[in-house]
CSV table of C-alpha atoms and ligand atoms in Angstrom, one decimal:
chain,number,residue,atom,x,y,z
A,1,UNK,CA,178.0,-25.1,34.2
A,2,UNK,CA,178.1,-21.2,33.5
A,3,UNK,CA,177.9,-21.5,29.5
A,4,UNK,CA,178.2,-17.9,27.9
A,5,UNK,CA,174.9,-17.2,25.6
A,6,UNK,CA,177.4,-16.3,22.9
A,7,UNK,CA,180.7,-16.5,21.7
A,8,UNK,CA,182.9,-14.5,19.7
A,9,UNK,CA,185.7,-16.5,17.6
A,10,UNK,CA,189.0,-14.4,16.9
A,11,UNK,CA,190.2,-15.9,12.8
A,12,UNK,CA,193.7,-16.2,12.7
A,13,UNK,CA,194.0,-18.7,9.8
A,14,UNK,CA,195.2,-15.7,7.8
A,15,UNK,CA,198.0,-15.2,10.4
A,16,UNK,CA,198.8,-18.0,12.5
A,17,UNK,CA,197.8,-20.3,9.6
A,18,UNK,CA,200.2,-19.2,6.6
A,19,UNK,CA,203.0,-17.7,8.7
A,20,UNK,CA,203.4,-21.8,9.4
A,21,UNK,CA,203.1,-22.8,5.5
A,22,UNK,CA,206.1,-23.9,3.5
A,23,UNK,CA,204.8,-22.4,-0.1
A,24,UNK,CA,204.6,-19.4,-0.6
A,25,UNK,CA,201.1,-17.7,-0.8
A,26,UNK,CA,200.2,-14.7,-3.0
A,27,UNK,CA,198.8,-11.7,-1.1
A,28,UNK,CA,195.7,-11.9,-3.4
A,29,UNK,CA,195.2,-15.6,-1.9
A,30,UNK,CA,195.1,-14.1,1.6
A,31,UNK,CA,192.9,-11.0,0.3
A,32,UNK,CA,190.5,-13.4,-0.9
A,33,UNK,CA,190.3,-15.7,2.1
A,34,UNK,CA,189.7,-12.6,4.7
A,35,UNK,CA,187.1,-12.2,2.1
A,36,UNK,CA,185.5,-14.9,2.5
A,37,UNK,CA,186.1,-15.0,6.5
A,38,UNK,CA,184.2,-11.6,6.2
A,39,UNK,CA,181.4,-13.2,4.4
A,40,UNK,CA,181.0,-15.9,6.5
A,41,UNK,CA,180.1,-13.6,9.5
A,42,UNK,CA,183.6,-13.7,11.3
A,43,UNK,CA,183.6,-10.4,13.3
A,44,UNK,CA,187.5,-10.4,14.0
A,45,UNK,CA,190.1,-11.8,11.6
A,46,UNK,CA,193.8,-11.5,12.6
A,47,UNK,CA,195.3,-10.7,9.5
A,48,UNK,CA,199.0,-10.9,9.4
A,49,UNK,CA,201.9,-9.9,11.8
A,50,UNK,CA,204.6,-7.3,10.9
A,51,UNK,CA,207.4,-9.3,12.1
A,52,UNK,CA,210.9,-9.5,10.6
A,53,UNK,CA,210.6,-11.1,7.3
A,54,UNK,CA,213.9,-12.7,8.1
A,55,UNK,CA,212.2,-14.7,10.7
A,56,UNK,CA,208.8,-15.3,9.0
A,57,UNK,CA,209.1,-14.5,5.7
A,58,UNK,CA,205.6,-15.8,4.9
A,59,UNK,CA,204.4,-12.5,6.7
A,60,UNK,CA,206.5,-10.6,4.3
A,61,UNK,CA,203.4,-9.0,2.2
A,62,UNK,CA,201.9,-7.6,5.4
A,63,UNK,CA,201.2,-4.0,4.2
A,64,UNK,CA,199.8,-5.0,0.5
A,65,UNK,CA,197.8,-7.4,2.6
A,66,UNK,CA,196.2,-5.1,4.9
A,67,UNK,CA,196.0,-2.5,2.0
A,68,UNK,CA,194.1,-5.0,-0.2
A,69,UNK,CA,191.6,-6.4,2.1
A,70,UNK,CA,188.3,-4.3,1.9
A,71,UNK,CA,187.0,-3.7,5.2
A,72,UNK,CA,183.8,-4.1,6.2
A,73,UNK,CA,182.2,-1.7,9.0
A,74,UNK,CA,181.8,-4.3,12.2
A,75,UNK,CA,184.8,-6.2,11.8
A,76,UNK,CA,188.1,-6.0,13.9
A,77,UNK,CA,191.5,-6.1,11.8
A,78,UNK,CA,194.0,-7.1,14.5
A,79,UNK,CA,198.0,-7.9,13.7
A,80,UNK,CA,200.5,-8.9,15.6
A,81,UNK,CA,203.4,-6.5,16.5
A,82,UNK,CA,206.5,-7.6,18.6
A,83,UNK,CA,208.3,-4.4,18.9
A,84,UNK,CA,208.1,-0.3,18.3
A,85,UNK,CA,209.7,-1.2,14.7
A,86,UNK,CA,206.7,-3.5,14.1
A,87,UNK,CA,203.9,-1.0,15.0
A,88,UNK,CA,205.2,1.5,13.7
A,89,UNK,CA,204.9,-0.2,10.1
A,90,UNK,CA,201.8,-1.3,11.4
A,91,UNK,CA,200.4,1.6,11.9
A,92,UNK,CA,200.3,2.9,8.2
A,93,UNK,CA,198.0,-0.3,7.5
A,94,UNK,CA,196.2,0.7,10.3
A,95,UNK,CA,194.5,-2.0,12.4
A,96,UNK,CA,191.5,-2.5,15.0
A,97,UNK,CA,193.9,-4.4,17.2
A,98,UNK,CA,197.3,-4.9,17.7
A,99,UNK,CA,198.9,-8.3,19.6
A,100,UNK,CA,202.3,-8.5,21.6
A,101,UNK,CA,203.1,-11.8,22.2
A,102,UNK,CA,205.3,-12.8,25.1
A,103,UNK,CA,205.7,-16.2,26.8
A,104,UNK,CA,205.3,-18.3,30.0
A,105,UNK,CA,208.5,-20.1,29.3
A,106,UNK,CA,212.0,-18.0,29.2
A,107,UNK,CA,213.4,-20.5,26.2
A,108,UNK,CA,210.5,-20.2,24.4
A,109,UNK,CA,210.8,-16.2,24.2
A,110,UNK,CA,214.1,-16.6,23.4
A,111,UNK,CA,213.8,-19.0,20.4
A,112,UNK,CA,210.6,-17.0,19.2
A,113,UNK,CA,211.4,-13.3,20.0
A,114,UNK,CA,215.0,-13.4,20.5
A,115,UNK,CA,214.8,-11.8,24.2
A,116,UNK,CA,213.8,-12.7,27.7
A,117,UNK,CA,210.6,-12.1,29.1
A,118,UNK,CA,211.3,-9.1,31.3
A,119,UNK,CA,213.0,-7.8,28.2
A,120,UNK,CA,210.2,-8.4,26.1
A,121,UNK,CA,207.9,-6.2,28.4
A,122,UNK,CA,210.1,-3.4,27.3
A,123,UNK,CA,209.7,-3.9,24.4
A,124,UNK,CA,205.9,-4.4,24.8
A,125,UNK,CA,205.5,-1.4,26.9
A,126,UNK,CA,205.8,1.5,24.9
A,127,UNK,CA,204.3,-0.4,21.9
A,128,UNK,CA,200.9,-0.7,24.2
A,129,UNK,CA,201.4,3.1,25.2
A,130,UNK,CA,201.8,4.4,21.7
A,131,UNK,CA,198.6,2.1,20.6
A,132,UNK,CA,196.4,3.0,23.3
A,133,UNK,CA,197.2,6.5,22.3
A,134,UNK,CA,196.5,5.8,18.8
A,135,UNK,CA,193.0,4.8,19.9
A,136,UNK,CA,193.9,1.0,18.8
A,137,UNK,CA,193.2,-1.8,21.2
A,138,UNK,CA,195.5,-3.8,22.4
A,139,UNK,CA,195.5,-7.3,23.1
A,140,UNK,CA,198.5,-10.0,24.7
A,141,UNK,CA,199.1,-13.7,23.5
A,142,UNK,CA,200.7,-15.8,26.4
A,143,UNK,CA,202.3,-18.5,23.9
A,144,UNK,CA,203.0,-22.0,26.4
A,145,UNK,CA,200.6,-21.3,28.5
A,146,UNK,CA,200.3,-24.7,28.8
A,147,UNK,CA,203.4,-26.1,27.9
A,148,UNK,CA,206.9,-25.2,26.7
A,149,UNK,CA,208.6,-27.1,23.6
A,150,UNK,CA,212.1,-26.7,25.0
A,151,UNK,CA,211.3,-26.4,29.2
A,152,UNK,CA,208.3,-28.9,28.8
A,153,UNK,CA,205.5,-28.5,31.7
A,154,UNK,CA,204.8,-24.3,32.8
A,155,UNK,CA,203.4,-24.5,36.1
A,156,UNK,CA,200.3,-22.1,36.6
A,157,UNK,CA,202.1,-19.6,38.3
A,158,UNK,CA,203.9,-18.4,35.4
A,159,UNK,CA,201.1,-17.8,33.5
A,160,UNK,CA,199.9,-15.9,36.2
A,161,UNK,CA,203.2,-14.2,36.7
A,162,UNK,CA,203.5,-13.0,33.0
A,163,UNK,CA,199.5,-12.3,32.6
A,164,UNK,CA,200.1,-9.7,35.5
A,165,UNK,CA,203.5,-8.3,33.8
A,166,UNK,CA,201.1,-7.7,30.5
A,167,UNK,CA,198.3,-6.1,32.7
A,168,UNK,CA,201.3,-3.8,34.4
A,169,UNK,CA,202.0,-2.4,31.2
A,170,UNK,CA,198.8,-1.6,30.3
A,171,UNK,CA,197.4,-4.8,27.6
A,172,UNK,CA,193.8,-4.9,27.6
A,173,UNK,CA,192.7,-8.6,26.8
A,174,UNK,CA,194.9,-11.4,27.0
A,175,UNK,CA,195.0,-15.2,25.3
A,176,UNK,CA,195.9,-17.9,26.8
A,177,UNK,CA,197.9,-20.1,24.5
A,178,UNK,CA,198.6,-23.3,23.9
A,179,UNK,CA,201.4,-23.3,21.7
A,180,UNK,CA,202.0,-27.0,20.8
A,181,UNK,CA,198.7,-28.2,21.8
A,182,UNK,CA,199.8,-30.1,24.5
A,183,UNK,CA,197.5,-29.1,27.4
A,184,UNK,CA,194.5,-30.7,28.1
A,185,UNK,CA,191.2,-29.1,30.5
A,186,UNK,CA,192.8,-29.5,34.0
A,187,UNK,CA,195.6,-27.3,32.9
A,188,UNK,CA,193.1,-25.7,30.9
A,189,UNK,CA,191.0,-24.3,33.7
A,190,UNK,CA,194.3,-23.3,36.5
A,191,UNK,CA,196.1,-21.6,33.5
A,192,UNK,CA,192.5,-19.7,33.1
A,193,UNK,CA,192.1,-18.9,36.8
A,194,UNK,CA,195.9,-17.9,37.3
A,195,UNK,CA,195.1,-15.2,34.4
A,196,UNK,CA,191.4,-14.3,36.1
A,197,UNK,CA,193.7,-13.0,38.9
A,198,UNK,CA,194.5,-10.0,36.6
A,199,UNK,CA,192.2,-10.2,33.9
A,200,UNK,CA,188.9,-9.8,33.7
A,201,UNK,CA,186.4,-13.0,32.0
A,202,UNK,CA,185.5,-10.6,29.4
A,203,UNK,CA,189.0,-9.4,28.3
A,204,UNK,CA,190.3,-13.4,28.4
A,205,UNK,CA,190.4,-15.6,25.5
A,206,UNK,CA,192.1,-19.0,25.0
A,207,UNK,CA,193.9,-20.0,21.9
A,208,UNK,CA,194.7,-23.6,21.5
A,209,UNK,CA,196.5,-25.8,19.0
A,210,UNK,CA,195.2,-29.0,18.3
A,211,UNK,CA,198.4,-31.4,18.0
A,212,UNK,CA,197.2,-33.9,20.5
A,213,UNK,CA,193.8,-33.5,19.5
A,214,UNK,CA,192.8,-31.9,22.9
A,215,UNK,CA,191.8,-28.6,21.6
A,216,UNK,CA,188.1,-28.9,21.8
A,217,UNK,CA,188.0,-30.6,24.8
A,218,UNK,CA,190.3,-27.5,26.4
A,219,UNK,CA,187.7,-25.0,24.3
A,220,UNK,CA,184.7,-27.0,26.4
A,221,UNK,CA,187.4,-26.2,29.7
A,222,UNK,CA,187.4,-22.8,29.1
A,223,UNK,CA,183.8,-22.5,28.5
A,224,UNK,CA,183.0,-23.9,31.7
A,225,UNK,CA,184.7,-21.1,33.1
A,226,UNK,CA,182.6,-18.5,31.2
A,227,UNK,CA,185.6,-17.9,28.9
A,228,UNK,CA,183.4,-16.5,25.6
A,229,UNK,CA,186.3,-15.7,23.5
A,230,UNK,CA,188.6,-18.2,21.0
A,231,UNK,CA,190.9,-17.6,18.7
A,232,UNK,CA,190.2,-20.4,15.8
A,233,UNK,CA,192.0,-21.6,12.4
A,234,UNK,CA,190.1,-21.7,9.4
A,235,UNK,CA,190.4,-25.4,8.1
A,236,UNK,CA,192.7,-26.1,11.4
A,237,UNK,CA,195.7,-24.3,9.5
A,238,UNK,CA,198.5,-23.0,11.8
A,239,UNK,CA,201.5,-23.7,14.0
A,240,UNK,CA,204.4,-21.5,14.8
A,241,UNK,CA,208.1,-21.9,13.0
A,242,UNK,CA,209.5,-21.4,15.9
A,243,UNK,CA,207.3,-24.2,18.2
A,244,UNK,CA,208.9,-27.4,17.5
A,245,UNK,CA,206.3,-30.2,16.5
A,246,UNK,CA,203.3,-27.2,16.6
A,247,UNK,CA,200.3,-28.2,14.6
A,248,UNK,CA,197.7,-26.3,13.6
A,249,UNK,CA,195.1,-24.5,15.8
A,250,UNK,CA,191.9,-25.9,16.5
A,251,UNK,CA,189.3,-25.6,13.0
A,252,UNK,CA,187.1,-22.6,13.0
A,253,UNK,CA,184.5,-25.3,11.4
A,254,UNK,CA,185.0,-27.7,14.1
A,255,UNK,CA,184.9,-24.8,17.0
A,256,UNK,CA,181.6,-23.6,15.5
A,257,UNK,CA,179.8,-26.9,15.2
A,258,UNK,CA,180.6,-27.7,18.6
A,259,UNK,CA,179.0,-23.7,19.7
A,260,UNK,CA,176.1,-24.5,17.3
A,261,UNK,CA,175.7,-27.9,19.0
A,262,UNK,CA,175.2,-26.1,22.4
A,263,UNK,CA,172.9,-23.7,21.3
A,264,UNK,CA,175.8,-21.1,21.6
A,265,UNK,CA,175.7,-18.3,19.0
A,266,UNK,CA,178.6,-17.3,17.1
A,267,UNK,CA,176.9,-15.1,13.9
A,268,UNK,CA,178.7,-17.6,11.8
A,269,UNK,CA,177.5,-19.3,9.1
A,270,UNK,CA,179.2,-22.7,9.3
A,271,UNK,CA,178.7,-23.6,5.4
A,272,UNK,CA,179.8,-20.2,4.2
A,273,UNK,CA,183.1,-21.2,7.0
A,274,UNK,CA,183.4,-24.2,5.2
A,275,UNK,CA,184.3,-23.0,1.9
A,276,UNK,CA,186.1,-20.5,3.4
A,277,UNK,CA,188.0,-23.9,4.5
A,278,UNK,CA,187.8,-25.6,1.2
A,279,UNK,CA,189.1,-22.5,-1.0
A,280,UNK,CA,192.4,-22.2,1.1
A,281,UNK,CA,192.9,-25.9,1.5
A,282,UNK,CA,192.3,-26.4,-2.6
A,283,UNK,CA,195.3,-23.7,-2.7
A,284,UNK,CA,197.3,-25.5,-0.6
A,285,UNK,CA,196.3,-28.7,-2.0
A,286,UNK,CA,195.1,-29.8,0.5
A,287,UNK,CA,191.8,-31.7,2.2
A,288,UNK,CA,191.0,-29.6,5.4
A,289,UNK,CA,191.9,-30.0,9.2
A,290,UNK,CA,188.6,-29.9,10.2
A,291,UNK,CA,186.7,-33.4,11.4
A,292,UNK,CA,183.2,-30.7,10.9
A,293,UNK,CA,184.2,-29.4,7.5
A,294,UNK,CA,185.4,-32.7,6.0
A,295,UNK,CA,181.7,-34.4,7.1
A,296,UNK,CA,179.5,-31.2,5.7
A,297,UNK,CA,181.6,-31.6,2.5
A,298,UNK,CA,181.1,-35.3,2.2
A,299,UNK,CA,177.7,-34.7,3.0
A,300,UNK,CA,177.3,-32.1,0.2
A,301,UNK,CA,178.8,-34.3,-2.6
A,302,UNK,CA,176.8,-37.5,-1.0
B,1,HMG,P1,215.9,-9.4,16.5
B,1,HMG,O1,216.7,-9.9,15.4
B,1,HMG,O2,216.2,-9.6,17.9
B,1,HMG,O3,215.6,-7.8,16.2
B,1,HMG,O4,214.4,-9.9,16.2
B,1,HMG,P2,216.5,-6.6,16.2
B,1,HMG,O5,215.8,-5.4,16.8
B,1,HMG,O6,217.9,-6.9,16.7
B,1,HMG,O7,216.6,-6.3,14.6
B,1,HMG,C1,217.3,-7.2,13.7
B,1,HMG,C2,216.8,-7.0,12.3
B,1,HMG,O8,215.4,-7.3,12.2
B,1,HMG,C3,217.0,-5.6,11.8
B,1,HMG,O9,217.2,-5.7,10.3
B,1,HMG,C4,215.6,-5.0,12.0
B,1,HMG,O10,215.4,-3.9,11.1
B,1,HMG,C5,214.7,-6.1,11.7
B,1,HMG,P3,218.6,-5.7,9.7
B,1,HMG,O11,219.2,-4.4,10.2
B,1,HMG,O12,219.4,-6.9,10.2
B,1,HMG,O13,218.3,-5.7,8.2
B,1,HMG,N1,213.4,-6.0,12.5
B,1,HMG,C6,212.2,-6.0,11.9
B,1,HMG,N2,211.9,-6.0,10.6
B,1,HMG,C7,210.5,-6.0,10.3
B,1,HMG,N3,209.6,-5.8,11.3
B,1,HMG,C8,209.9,-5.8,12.6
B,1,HMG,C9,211.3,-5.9,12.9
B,1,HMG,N4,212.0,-5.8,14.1
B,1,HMG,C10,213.3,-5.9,13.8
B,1,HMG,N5,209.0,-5.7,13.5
B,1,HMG,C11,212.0,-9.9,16.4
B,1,HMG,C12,213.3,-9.6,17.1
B,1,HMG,C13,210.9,-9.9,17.4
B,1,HMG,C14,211.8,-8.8,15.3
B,1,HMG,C15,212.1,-11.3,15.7
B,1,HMG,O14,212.5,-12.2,16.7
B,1,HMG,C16,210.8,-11.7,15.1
B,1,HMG,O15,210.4,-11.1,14.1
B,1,HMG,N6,210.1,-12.7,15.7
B,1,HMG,C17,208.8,-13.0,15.2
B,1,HMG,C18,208.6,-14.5,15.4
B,1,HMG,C19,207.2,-14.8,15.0
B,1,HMG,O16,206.5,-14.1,14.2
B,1,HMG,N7,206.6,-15.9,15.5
B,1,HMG,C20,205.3,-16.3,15.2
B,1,HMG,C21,204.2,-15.4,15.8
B,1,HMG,S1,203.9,-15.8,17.5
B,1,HMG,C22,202.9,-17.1,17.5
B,1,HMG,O17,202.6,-17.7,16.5
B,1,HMG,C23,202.3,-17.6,18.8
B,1,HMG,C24,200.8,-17.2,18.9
B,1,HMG,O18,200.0,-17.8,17.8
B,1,HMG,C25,200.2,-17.7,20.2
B,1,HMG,C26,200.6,-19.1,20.4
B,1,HMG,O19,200.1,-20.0,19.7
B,1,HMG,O20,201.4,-19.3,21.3
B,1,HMG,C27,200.6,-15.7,18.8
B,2,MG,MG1,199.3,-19.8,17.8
């Protein structure tokens, strides 16, 4: 086994999370939960996306979300931006990091970004060229890396095909993503090594949903491999609106317990995480998506 000394998790409850939630939520509720990310020691919080608001109108409030956070020297603001429209906006809020996301699978591009892959990489490319410029790191989401809603199984070599498009144009890290949570660590570990053919380990990450309850088991996967970065979900929110039967990703809570467990570190402190967890949940009226947190909040009123 070649288990990193560290790990870095990536938060994208904020993003990934609400853009998937059928109420509406307030900027200041999203303001306040990067808050409490912050304060719980996550170094890199994915924020929000500046996306069409026809498509994801949940993302809507990007700007007075990235104008209300207060930043704090050490952490990475990243946002997702499909197109030159999308930066461009993005920009003025400016982040750490910006995220194209393409896909392994032609229909789902189509269904989520309304073009094909070699189109998207048009798109992408002077998106990346413009960031770089701007001194703001780029990073690439390869959404079904490990399955497709609409084609169903993606064979290795398309991940590998579009991880080496997003390298051509010049994206410096790249997740590996399981959209609907359907892979498990075999497909894990060739969807890893198809992307180590163009990306370094230290500019890999994987980013797994959790809908068939596989998602720490594929963390544990890509581990083993020496993978040391993951996006998470605070209280396992998440799920994309345009991924049929997508759950959320796997918990932030659950992730770190398991890191903690192996004597990984993280910087995290898991019960500051937890009510990190429990304050977005309450909004959403919800218990949280997280086996970790719901036994440390038992534990606490017990
Ligand atoms: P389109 O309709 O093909 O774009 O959408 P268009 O260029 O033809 O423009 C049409 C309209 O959209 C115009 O407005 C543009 O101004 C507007 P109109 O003239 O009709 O009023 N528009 C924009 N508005 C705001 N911001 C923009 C923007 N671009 C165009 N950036 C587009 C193409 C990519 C914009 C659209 O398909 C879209 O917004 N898709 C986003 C879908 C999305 O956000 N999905 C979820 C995030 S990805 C994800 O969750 C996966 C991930 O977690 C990894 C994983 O798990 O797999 C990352
Ligand atoms: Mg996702």
């Amino acid at each position: 086994m070649n288990l990193p000394p560290r790990v870095k998790l990536v938060e994208v409850g904020p993003r990934d999370g609400l853009q998937n939630e059928k109420q509406a939520v307030p900027a200041s509720v999203k303001i306040e939960l990067v808050q409490r990310l912050q304060d719980a020691g996550l170094k890199e919080i994915e924020v929000t996306s500046f996306v069409s608001p026809k498509w994801v109108p949940q993302m809507a409030d990007n700007a007075e979300v990235m104008a209300g956070i207060q930043r704090l020297s050490g952490v990475r603001y990243s946002v997702l931006t499909p197109n030159l429209q999308g930066f461009e906006a993005a920009l003025k809020a400016k982040p750490d990091e910006i995220v194209v996301f393409g896909a392994a699978s032609e229909a789902f591009s189509q269904k989520n970004i309304n073009c094909s892959i070699a189109q998207s990489m048009e798109r992408f490319a002077p998106v990346v060229q413009a960031a770089r410029a701007a001194g703001i790191y780029v990073r690439g989401a390869m959404s079904c890396a490990l399955g497709c809603p609409y084609e169903g199984e993606i064979a290795p070599e398309r991940v590998g095909y579009l991880a080496g498009l997003m390298k051509g144009i010049g994206v410096q890290h790249i997740g590996v993503a399981d959209t609907i949570g359907v892979g498990s660590p075999l497909k894990v570990r060739r969807a890893v090594e198809a992307t180590l053919r163009y990306f370094d380990i230290n500019d890999v990450s994987g980013h797994f949903h959790d809908t068939y309850g596989q998602a720490l088991a594929n963390t544990l996967a890509a581990l083993e491999l020496g993978v040391w970065q993951f996006d998470t979900s605070v209280a396992g929110l998440g799920g994309c609106p345009y991924a049929k039967g997508a759950t959320g990703n796997v918990a932030s809570e659950d992730v770190v317990y398991l890191l903690h467990g192996m004597g990984i570190e993280t910087g995290i402190d898991l019960d500051r995480l937890v009510d990190a967890g429990k304050f977005i949940s309450d909004f959403l009226q919800r218990k949280p998506n997280s086996r970790a947190a719901t036994a440390l909040l038992n534990k606490r009123e017990g």
